[in-house]
Amino acid sequence: MSLDKLKRIYKKAEQDLTKLKDLAQLNNVKAHYLGKQGLLKDFLKDLSKLSNDEKKIFGKEVNAIKNSLEEKFQNKKSDLETKLEAAKLASEKIDITLPGKKNRPGSLHPLSIVENEIVNALKSLGFSVASGPEIESDYYNFEALNFPKNHPARDMQDTFFVDEQTVLRTHTSPVQVRCMEKNDPPLRIIVPGRVYRNDADATHSPVFHQVEGLCVDADINFGDLKGTLEAFIKMIFGSSVKTRFRPSFFPFTEPSAELDIMGKNGWMEILGCGMVDPNVFRAVIEKRQESCSESPYDPEKISGFAFGLGVERVAMLLHGIDDLRAFYENDTRFISQFG
């Protein structure tokens, strides 16, 4: 053991400090000199072999060098951290002379836009908006709308059953029955909302959107239905659009019809409609009698018409879209066209 060896260790440590480039290197070099297995620890192991006087001399020198090296390593660490922070700030520097990036404003989904157009048009014709549950009982979704148990007409709609008595509504027509049970005529409502059917391809989706309407009062006739729907269709597709009514079948209307419009490729079906079937009124009467409520829905005294259309179908016709699935793929390039 000699002071010369101790000074050589100190000098070599100073030289190594000047070569350090990052904190990882600094930690390794510091451990080499000051760690539990470092050179200074090895040097101190031989102190026990010295006399008491020599221990005082060497001990003092070793502590002085240890304290000096710890200070130098700490200063080097601070220097490296400062340089690292400066480099990070430089790499994240923003050139304020560059043109800014514009935030493209969001917009409603095209289906929401078209649904709002439909709702606003019908509201201008005197209809008010109603809503109801999407998880519906078999009674309101089918029976009250003149779909008897095991009737073939139920096959017109591929239904999602929650259980034997509960379904995901296949149309928004159940809300019409619910409104008649709670409100006396005259009644003029529309019911926009989601509906569900087990069908999926380029023109069908398991979940889609409908707007259905109901008008009930004394002396309502098919002429009222035609006049209302023709005025509505002209609001949506333009005053020059040609329309026609074709006989059809729906369990909850009689007579029933489908309304077509003339497009580029000929006549296209746009909605179903008809006069409310008397059996629907009778179902309302029975339900109101269960709650000891008088019912003014005697089919001998009142009448009404109903209609329903798909929002997706209207949107496809308005915008020339041939694949319904485009509405649900969340491709911003598609959706942003309608903003």
mmCIF file of C-alpha atoms in Angstrom:
data_model
loop_
_atom_site.group_PDB
_atom_site.id
_atom_site.type_symbol
_atom_site.label_atom_id
_atom_site.label_comp_id
_atom_site.label_asym_id
_atom_site.label_seq_id
_atom_site.Cartn_x
_atom_site.Cartn_y
_atom_site.Cartn_z
ATOM 1 C CA MET A 1 0.000 0.000 0.000
ATOM 2 C CA SER A 2 1.341 3.460 -0.939
ATOM 3 C CA LEU A 3 0.126 6.975 -1.424
ATOM 4 C CA ASP A 4 1.476 6.893 -4.979
ATOM 5 C CA LYS A 5 -0.941 4.074 -5.845
ATOM 6 C CA LEU A 6 -3.809 6.041 -4.289
ATOM 7 C CA LYS A 7 -2.910 9.135 -6.314
ATOM 8 C CA ARG A 8 -2.710 7.056 -9.517
ATOM 9 C CA ILE A 9 -6.248 5.783 -8.862
ATOM 10 C CA TYR A 10 -7.454 9.339 -8.327
ATOM 11 C CA LYS A 11 -5.762 10.609 -11.499
ATOM 12 C CA LYS A 12 -7.157 7.755 -13.579
ATOM 13 C CA ALA A 13 -10.646 8.463 -12.211
ATOM 14 C CA GLU A 14 -10.329 12.115 -13.269
ATOM 15 C CA GLN A 15 -9.269 11.048 -16.764
ATOM 16 C CA ASP A 16 -12.208 8.652 -17.052
ATOM 17 C CA LEU A 17 -14.600 11.395 -15.955
ATOM 18 C CA THR A 18 -13.618 13.565 -18.920
ATOM 19 C CA LYS A 19 -14.538 10.775 -21.351
ATOM 20 C CA LEU A 20 -18.064 10.147 -20.077
ATOM 21 C CA LYS A 21 -20.856 10.753 -22.630
ATOM 22 C CA ASP A 22 -24.017 9.669 -20.806
ATOM 23 C CA LEU A 23 -25.444 8.777 -17.407
ATOM 24 C CA ALA A 24 -25.116 5.013 -17.976
ATOM 25 C CA GLN A 25 -21.365 5.333 -18.483
ATOM 26 C CA LEU A 26 -21.132 7.590 -15.427
ATOM 27 C CA ASN A 27 -22.893 5.040 -13.205
ATOM 28 C CA ASN A 28 -20.560 2.260 -14.390
ATOM 29 C CA VAL A 29 -17.388 4.292 -13.829
ATOM 30 C CA LYS A 30 -18.556 5.508 -10.443
ATOM 31 C CA ALA A 31 -19.212 1.921 -9.341
ATOM 32 C CA HIS A 32 -15.727 0.969 -10.578
ATOM 33 C CA TYR A 33 -14.081 3.471 -8.249
ATOM 34 C CA LEU A 34 -16.544 4.086 -5.401
ATOM 35 C CA GLY A 35 -18.802 1.030 -5.383
ATOM 36 C CA LYS A 36 -18.865 -1.812 -2.858
ATOM 37 C CA GLN A 37 -16.430 -3.734 -5.026
ATOM 38 C CA GLY A 38 -14.627 -0.574 -6.269
ATOM 39 C CA LEU A 39 -10.909 0.249 -6.258
ATOM 40 C CA LEU A 40 -11.101 2.439 -3.160
ATOM 41 C CA LYS A 41 -12.791 -0.342 -1.192
ATOM 42 C CA ASP A 42 -10.027 -2.725 -2.217
ATOM 43 C CA PHE A 43 -7.466 -0.136 -1.182
ATOM 44 C CA LEU A 44 -9.043 0.233 2.267
ATOM 45 C CA LYS A 45 -8.908 -3.504 2.934
ATOM 46 C CA ASP A 46 -5.135 -3.254 3.504
ATOM 47 C CA LEU A 47 -5.454 -0.570 6.212
ATOM 48 C CA SER A 48 -5.630 -3.257 8.897
ATOM 49 C CA LYS A 49 -2.041 -4.194 8.148
ATOM 50 C CA LEU A 50 -0.749 -0.691 8.981
ATOM 51 C CA SER A 51 0.270 0.810 12.320
ATOM 52 C CA ASN A 52 -2.081 3.220 14.038
ATOM 53 C CA ASP A 53 -0.066 6.253 12.867
ATOM 54 C CA GLU A 54 -0.048 5.003 9.272
ATOM 55 C CA LYS A 55 -3.767 4.305 9.474
ATOM 56 C CA LYS A 56 -4.426 7.938 10.380
ATOM 57 C CA ILE A 57 -2.344 9.201 7.433
ATOM 58 C CA PHE A 58 -3.740 6.788 4.849
ATOM 59 C CA GLY A 59 -7.268 6.999 6.207
ATOM 60 C CA LYS A 60 -7.250 10.779 5.923
ATOM 61 C CA GLU A 61 -5.948 10.635 2.332
ATOM 62 C CA VAL A 62 -8.433 7.972 1.275
ATOM 63 C CA ASN A 63 -11.401 9.939 2.712
ATOM 64 C CA ALA A 64 -10.196 13.142 1.050
ATOM 65 C CA ILE A 65 -9.891 11.405 -2.346
ATOM 66 C CA LYS A 66 -13.244 9.626 -1.880
ATOM 67 C CA ASN A 67 -15.029 12.905 -1.048
ATOM 68 C CA SER A 68 -13.341 14.663 -3.952
ATOM 69 C CA LEU A 69 -14.350 11.934 -6.420
ATOM 70 C CA GLU A 70 -17.943 11.867 -5.158
ATOM 71 C CA GLU A 71 -18.146 15.632 -5.707
ATOM 72 C CA LYS A 72 -16.633 15.349 -9.183
ATOM 73 C CA PHE A 73 -19.041 12.519 -10.145
ATOM 74 C CA GLN A 74 -22.002 14.553 -8.857
ATOM 75 C CA ASN A 75 -20.878 17.615 -10.847
ATOM 76 C CA LYS A 76 -20.448 15.457 -13.933
ATOM 77 C CA LYS A 77 -23.898 13.988 -13.429
ATOM 78 C CA SER A 78 -25.430 17.462 -13.219
ATOM 79 C CA ASP A 79 -23.538 18.489 -16.344
ATOM 80 C CA LEU A 80 -24.745 15.433 -18.305
ATOM 81 C CA GLU A 81 -28.335 15.933 -17.146
ATOM 82 C CA THR A 82 -28.228 19.565 -18.252
ATOM 83 C CA LYS A 83 -26.889 18.584 -21.672
ATOM 84 C CA LEU A 84 -29.520 15.818 -21.984
ATOM 85 C CA GLU A 85 -32.334 18.235 -21.173
ATOM 86 C CA ALA A 86 -30.947 20.772 -23.658
ATOM 87 C CA ALA A 87 -30.764 18.103 -26.376
ATOM 88 C CA LYS A 88 -34.333 17.006 -25.652
ATOM 89 C CA LEU A 89 -35.626 20.575 -25.831
ATOM 90 C CA ALA A 90 -33.755 21.134 -29.080
ATOM 91 C CA SER A 91 -35.272 17.991 -30.620
ATOM 92 C CA GLU A 92 -38.775 19.088 -29.568
ATOM 93 C CA LYS A 93 -38.378 22.624 -30.749
ATOM 94 C CA ILE A 94 -41.323 24.004 -32.663
ATOM 95 C CA ASP A 95 -40.653 26.159 -35.675
ATOM 96 C CA ILE A 96 -43.252 28.884 -35.204
ATOM 97 C CA THR A 97 -42.621 30.156 -38.732
ATOM 98 C CA LEU A 98 -44.143 26.982 -40.225
ATOM 99 C CA PRO A 99 -47.804 27.159 -41.291
ATOM 100 C CA GLY A 100 -50.184 25.790 -38.668
ATOM 101 C CA LYS A 101 -52.209 22.613 -39.000
ATOM 102 C CA LYS A 102 -55.900 23.309 -39.325
ATOM 103 C CA ASN A 103 -58.246 21.319 -37.095
ATOM 104 C CA ARG A 104 -60.941 19.983 -39.341
ATOM 105 C CA PRO A 105 -64.314 20.670 -37.705
ATOM 106 C CA GLY A 106 -66.439 17.642 -36.913
ATOM 107 C CA SER A 107 -69.929 17.062 -38.241
ATOM 108 C CA LEU A 108 -72.979 14.931 -37.686
ATOM 109 C CA HIS A 109 -73.028 11.430 -39.122
ATOM 110 C CA PRO A 110 -74.756 11.344 -42.537
ATOM 111 C CA LEU A 111 -77.551 9.182 -41.111
ATOM 112 C CA SER A 112 -78.147 11.734 -38.353
ATOM 113 C CA ILE A 113 -78.241 14.515 -40.947
ATOM 114 C CA VAL A 114 -80.822 12.693 -43.089
ATOM 115 C CA GLU A 115 -82.885 11.658 -40.059
ATOM 116 C CA ASN A 116 -82.999 15.278 -38.892
ATOM 117 C CA GLU A 117 -84.160 16.359 -42.358
ATOM 118 C CA ILE A 118 -86.947 13.769 -42.276
ATOM 119 C CA VAL A 119 -88.018 14.668 -38.743
ATOM 120 C CA ASN A 120 -87.981 18.420 -39.427
ATOM 121 C CA ALA A 121 -90.047 17.962 -42.595
ATOM 122 C CA LEU A 122 -92.698 15.931 -40.777
ATOM 123 C CA LYS A 123 -92.714 18.288 -37.803
ATOM 124 C CA SER A 124 -93.506 21.113 -40.229
ATOM 125 C CA LEU A 125 -96.579 19.081 -41.262
ATOM 126 C CA GLY A 126 -97.836 19.018 -37.668
ATOM 127 C CA PHE A 127 -96.321 15.800 -36.310
ATOM 128 C CA SER A 128 -94.678 15.626 -32.892
ATOM 129 C CA VAL A 129 -91.804 13.300 -31.952
ATOM 130 C CA ALA A 130 -92.325 10.279 -29.686
ATOM 131 C CA SER A 131 -89.955 7.573 -28.476
ATOM 132 C CA GLY A 132 -90.054 4.164 -26.819
ATOM 133 C CA PRO A 133 -87.932 1.204 -25.685
ATOM 134 C CA GLU A 134 -85.666 -0.643 -28.085
ATOM 135 C CA ILE A 135 -86.005 -3.857 -26.059
ATOM 136 C CA GLU A 136 -89.691 -4.560 -26.533
ATOM 137 C CA SER A 137 -92.258 -7.146 -25.486
ATOM 138 C CA ASP A 138 -93.637 -9.586 -28.025
ATOM 139 C CA TYR A 139 -97.059 -8.117 -27.324
ATOM 140 C CA TYR A 140 -96.235 -4.561 -28.434
ATOM 141 C CA ASN A 141 -93.901 -5.586 -31.248
ATOM 142 C CA PHE A 142 -96.303 -8.129 -32.779
ATOM 143 C CA GLU A 143 -99.647 -8.973 -31.119
ATOM 144 C CA ALA A 144 -100.931 -5.437 -30.606
ATOM 145 C CA LEU A 145 -100.035 -4.698 -34.231
ATOM 146 C CA ASN A 146 -102.202 -7.547 -35.537
ATOM 147 C CA PHE A 147 -99.440 -10.175 -35.741
ATOM 148 C CA PRO A 148 -101.198 -13.152 -34.091
ATOM 149 C CA LYS A 149 -99.174 -15.935 -32.499
ATOM 150 C CA ASN A 150 -97.645 -18.266 -35.106
ATOM 151 C CA HIS A 151 -98.980 -16.066 -37.916
ATOM 152 C CA PRO A 152 -96.948 -16.317 -41.182
ATOM 153 C CA ALA A 153 -96.687 -12.509 -41.243
ATOM 154 C CA ARG A 154 -94.138 -12.753 -38.446
ATOM 155 C CA ASP A 155 -91.751 -14.330 -40.948
ATOM 156 C CA MET A 156 -91.632 -10.971 -42.767
ATOM 157 C CA GLN A 157 -89.182 -9.808 -40.109
ATOM 158 C CA ASP A 158 -86.161 -11.832 -38.947
ATOM 159 C CA THR A 159 -86.284 -11.120 -35.229
ATOM 160 C CA PHE A 160 -83.658 -11.055 -32.489
ATOM 161 C CA PHE A 161 -85.282 -12.706 -29.452
ATOM 162 C CA VAL A 162 -84.027 -11.822 -25.978
ATOM 163 C CA ASP A 163 -86.333 -14.528 -24.574
ATOM 164 C CA GLU A 164 -89.687 -16.019 -25.574
ATOM 165 C CA GLN A 165 -91.581 -12.861 -24.652
ATOM 166 C CA THR A 166 -88.970 -10.171 -25.333
ATOM 167 C CA VAL A 167 -87.395 -8.997 -28.581
ATOM 168 C CA LEU A 168 -85.190 -6.282 -29.993
ATOM 169 C CA ARG A 169 -87.855 -4.223 -31.710
ATOM 170 C CA THR A 170 -88.105 -4.905 -35.441
ATOM 171 C CA HIS A 171 -89.793 -1.553 -36.129
ATOM 172 C CA THR A 172 -90.760 1.560 -34.204
ATOM 173 C CA SER A 173 -94.499 0.830 -34.615
ATOM 174 C CA PRO A 174 -94.834 -0.423 -30.992
ATOM 175 C CA VAL A 175 -94.456 3.194 -29.890
ATOM 176 C CA GLN A 176 -97.604 4.048 -31.855
ATOM 177 C CA VAL A 177 -99.608 1.573 -29.772
ATOM 178 C CA ARG A 178 -98.035 2.799 -26.532
ATOM 179 C CA CYS A 179 -98.926 6.407 -27.407
ATOM 180 C CA MET A 180 -102.540 5.511 -28.192
ATOM 181 C CA GLU A 181 -102.843 3.735 -24.843
ATOM 182 C CA LYS A 182 -101.789 6.922 -23.036
ATOM 183 C CA ASN A 183 -103.232 9.670 -25.263
ATOM 184 C CA ASP A 184 -106.634 10.394 -26.734
ATOM 185 C CA PRO A 185 -107.122 11.383 -30.371
ATOM 186 C CA PRO A 186 -106.486 13.523 -32.290
ATOM 187 C CA LEU A 187 -102.978 12.079 -32.388
ATOM 188 C CA ARG A 188 -100.230 12.898 -34.856
ATOM 189 C CA ILE A 189 -96.789 11.491 -34.008
ATOM 190 C CA ILE A 190 -93.568 10.330 -35.652
ATOM 191 C CA VAL A 191 -91.186 7.825 -34.079
ATOM 192 C CA PRO A 192 -87.543 7.967 -35.184
ATOM 193 C CA GLY A 193 -85.167 5.374 -33.775
ATOM 194 C CA ARG A 194 -83.023 2.258 -34.078
ATOM 195 C CA VAL A 195 -84.544 -1.094 -34.992
ATOM 196 C CA TYR A 196 -83.053 -4.582 -35.299
ATOM 197 C CA ARG A 197 -83.436 -7.469 -37.737
ATOM 198 C CA ASN A 198 -81.313 -10.533 -38.362
ATOM 199 C CA ASP A 199 -80.201 -9.567 -41.854
ATOM 200 C CA ALA A 200 -76.926 -8.241 -43.273
ATOM 201 C CA ASP A 201 -75.706 -7.533 -46.822
ATOM 202 C CA ALA A 202 -75.059 -4.564 -49.106
ATOM 203 C CA THR A 203 -78.633 -3.284 -48.642
ATOM 204 C CA HIS A 204 -79.457 -4.603 -45.140
ATOM 205 C CA SER A 205 -77.972 -4.175 -41.675
ATOM 206 C CA PRO A 206 -78.759 -5.942 -38.372
ATOM 207 C CA VAL A 207 -79.285 -2.499 -36.872
ATOM 208 C CA PHE A 208 -80.786 0.345 -38.874
ATOM 209 C CA HIS A 209 -82.956 3.415 -38.422
ATOM 210 C CA GLN A 210 -86.611 4.050 -39.121
ATOM 211 C CA VAL A 211 -89.015 6.947 -38.912
ATOM 212 C CA GLU A 212 -92.622 5.854 -38.573
ATOM 213 C CA GLY A 213 -95.673 8.059 -38.403
ATOM 214 C CA LEU A 214 -99.223 7.815 -37.111
ATOM 215 C CA CYS A 215 -102.204 10.119 -37.568
ATOM 216 C CA VAL A 216 -105.514 9.324 -35.826
ATOM 217 C CA ASP A 217 -108.672 11.436 -35.790
ATOM 218 C CA ALA A 218 -112.261 11.429 -36.908
ATOM 219 C CA ASP A 219 -112.806 11.085 -40.675
ATOM 220 C CA ILE A 220 -109.157 10.440 -41.622
ATOM 221 C CA ASN A 221 -109.075 8.834 -45.065
ATOM 222 C CA PHE A 222 -106.636 7.549 -47.678
ATOM 223 C CA GLY A 223 -106.673 10.920 -49.397
ATOM 224 C CA ASP A 224 -105.230 12.485 -46.239
ATOM 225 C CA LEU A 225 -102.509 9.820 -46.276
ATOM 226 C CA LYS A 226 -101.627 10.500 -49.920
ATOM 227 C CA GLY A 227 -101.611 14.257 -49.540
ATOM 228 C CA THR A 228 -99.423 14.139 -46.420
ATOM 229 C CA LEU A 229 -96.865 11.734 -47.878
ATOM 230 C CA GLU A 230 -96.657 13.455 -51.265
ATOM 231 C CA ALA A 231 -95.984 16.791 -49.535
ATOM 232 C CA PHE A 232 -93.354 15.137 -47.329
ATOM 233 C CA ILE A 233 -91.603 13.382 -50.231
ATOM 234 C CA LYS A 234 -91.354 16.648 -52.170
ATOM 235 C CA MET A 235 -89.687 18.280 -49.147
ATOM 236 C CA ILE A 236 -87.025 15.553 -49.098
ATOM 237 C CA PHE A 237 -86.472 14.789 -52.805
ATOM 238 C CA GLY A 238 -87.538 18.035 -54.441
ATOM 239 C CA SER A 239 -90.785 19.449 -55.816
ATOM 240 C CA SER A 240 -90.343 17.802 -59.218
ATOM 241 C CA VAL A 241 -90.146 14.223 -57.926
ATOM 242 C CA LYS A 242 -92.767 11.834 -59.325
ATOM 243 C CA THR A 243 -94.591 9.478 -56.952
ATOM 244 C CA ARG A 244 -96.954 6.550 -57.174
ATOM 245 C CA PHE A 245 -98.784 4.312 -54.717
ATOM 246 C CA ARG A 246 -98.900 0.518 -55.199
ATOM 247 C CA PRO A 247 -101.118 -1.926 -53.281
ATOM 248 C CA SER A 248 -99.193 -3.937 -50.690
ATOM 249 C CA PHE A 249 -99.683 -5.828 -47.428
ATOM 250 C CA PHE A 250 -98.813 -4.984 -43.825
ATOM 251 C CA PRO A 251 -100.567 -6.696 -40.886
ATOM 252 C CA PHE A 252 -101.233 -3.431 -39.042
ATOM 253 C CA THR A 253 -102.733 -1.437 -41.950
ATOM 254 C CA GLU A 254 -105.662 -2.122 -44.295
ATOM 255 C CA PRO A 255 -105.657 -1.114 -47.078
ATOM 256 C CA SER A 256 -101.861 -1.011 -47.373
ATOM 257 C CA ALA A 257 -99.626 0.530 -49.988
ATOM 258 C CA GLU A 258 -96.037 1.215 -50.917
ATOM 259 C CA LEU A 259 -94.938 4.629 -52.121
ATOM 260 C CA ASP A 260 -92.460 4.714 -55.028
ATOM 261 C CA ILE A 261 -90.503 7.597 -56.461
ATOM 262 C CA MET A 262 -89.114 7.904 -59.977
ATOM 263 C CA GLY A 263 -85.318 7.751 -60.028
ATOM 264 C CA LYS A 264 -82.629 7.520 -62.703
ATOM 265 C CA ASN A 265 -83.203 3.790 -63.089
ATOM 266 C CA GLY A 266 -86.986 3.766 -62.842
ATOM 267 C CA TRP A 267 -89.432 3.443 -59.974
ATOM 268 C CA MET A 268 -87.971 2.807 -56.489
ATOM 269 C CA GLU A 269 -89.887 1.881 -53.339
ATOM 270 C CA ILE A 270 -89.308 4.446 -50.583
ATOM 271 C CA LEU A 271 -91.815 3.684 -47.799
ATOM 272 C CA GLY A 272 -94.761 1.577 -46.701
ATOM 273 C CA CYS A 273 -98.067 2.988 -45.533
ATOM 274 C CA GLY A 274 -101.769 2.374 -45.100
ATOM 275 C CA MET A 275 -104.880 2.962 -43.061
ATOM 276 C CA VAL A 276 -104.644 1.704 -39.487
ATOM 277 C CA ASP A 277 -106.212 -1.754 -39.228
ATOM 278 C CA PRO A 278 -109.269 -1.790 -36.911
ATOM 279 C CA ASN A 279 -107.705 -4.692 -34.983
ATOM 280 C CA VAL A 280 -104.940 -2.342 -33.834
ATOM 281 C CA PHE A 281 -107.552 0.033 -32.401
ATOM 282 C CA ARG A 282 -109.304 -2.916 -30.709
ATOM 283 C CA ALA A 283 -106.018 -3.962 -29.054
ATOM 284 C CA VAL A 284 -105.675 -0.419 -27.683
ATOM 285 C CA ILE A 285 -109.245 -0.532 -26.378
ATOM 286 C CA GLU A 286 -108.618 -3.843 -24.560
ATOM 287 C CA LYS A 287 -105.443 -2.567 -22.967
ATOM 288 C CA ARG A 288 -107.070 0.644 -21.760
ATOM 289 C CA GLN A 289 -110.004 -1.327 -20.350
ATOM 290 C CA GLU A 290 -107.537 -3.387 -18.268
ATOM 291 C CA SER A 291 -106.536 -0.164 -16.517
ATOM 292 C CA CYS A 292 -110.187 0.940 -16.208
ATOM 293 C CA SER A 293 -109.595 3.733 -18.692
ATOM 294 C CA GLU A 294 -112.121 4.840 -21.246
ATOM 295 C CA SER A 295 -110.990 4.403 -24.818
ATOM 296 C CA PRO A 296 -112.003 6.807 -27.581
ATOM 297 C CA TYR A 297 -110.442 4.504 -30.213
ATOM 298 C CA ASP A 298 -113.677 2.929 -31.464
ATOM 299 C CA PRO A 299 -112.883 1.955 -35.081
ATOM 300 C CA GLU A 300 -116.492 2.791 -35.987
ATOM 301 C CA LYS A 301 -115.904 6.420 -34.980
ATOM 302 C CA ILE A 302 -112.264 7.162 -35.730
ATOM 303 C CA SER A 303 -109.687 6.217 -38.325
ATOM 304 C CA GLY A 304 -106.064 6.848 -38.989
ATOM 305 C CA PHE A 305 -103.112 6.244 -41.240
ATOM 306 C CA ALA A 306 -99.593 5.044 -40.566
ATOM 307 C CA PHE A 307 -96.363 4.973 -42.544
ATOM 308 C CA GLY A 308 -92.734 4.040 -42.116
ATOM 309 C CA LEU A 309 -89.469 4.542 -43.977
ATOM 310 C CA GLY A 310 -85.845 3.574 -43.518
ATOM 311 C CA VAL A 311 -83.384 6.403 -42.936
ATOM 312 C CA GLU A 312 -80.555 4.463 -44.573
ATOM 313 C CA ARG A 313 -82.601 3.934 -47.744
ATOM 314 C CA VAL A 314 -83.401 7.625 -48.030
ATOM 315 C CA ALA A 315 -79.737 8.543 -47.447
ATOM 316 C CA MET A 316 -78.592 6.068 -50.117
ATOM 317 C CA LEU A 317 -81.014 7.516 -52.666
ATOM 318 C CA LEU A 318 -80.202 11.139 -51.816
ATOM 319 C CA HIS A 319 -76.438 10.650 -52.064
ATOM 320 C CA GLY A 320 -76.109 7.873 -54.640
ATOM 321 C CA ILE A 321 -74.647 5.317 -52.206
ATOM 322 C CA ASP A 322 -74.957 1.697 -53.326
ATOM 323 C CA ASP A 323 -73.639 -0.113 -50.227
ATOM 324 C CA LEU A 324 -75.374 0.469 -46.895
ATOM 325 C CA ARG A 325 -72.365 -0.893 -44.979
ATOM 326 C CA ALA A 326 -70.431 2.296 -45.774
ATOM 327 C CA PHE A 327 -72.497 4.081 -43.097
ATOM 328 C CA TYR A 328 -71.159 1.752 -40.377
ATOM 329 C CA GLU A 329 -67.473 1.311 -41.295
ATOM 330 C CA ASN A 330 -66.427 4.568 -39.558
ATOM 331 C CA ASP A 331 -64.212 5.583 -42.476
ATOM 332 C CA THR A 332 -63.652 9.295 -41.890
ATOM 333 C CA ARG A 333 -62.976 9.816 -45.603
ATOM 334 C CA PHE A 334 -66.556 8.742 -46.275
ATOM 335 C CA ILE A 335 -68.223 10.444 -43.314
ATOM 336 C CA SER A 336 -66.406 13.774 -43.751
ATOM 337 C CA GLN A 337 -67.984 14.253 -47.205
ATOM 338 C CA PHE A 338 -71.282 15.077 -45.551
ATOM 339 C CA GLY A 339 -70.003 17.713 -43.102
#
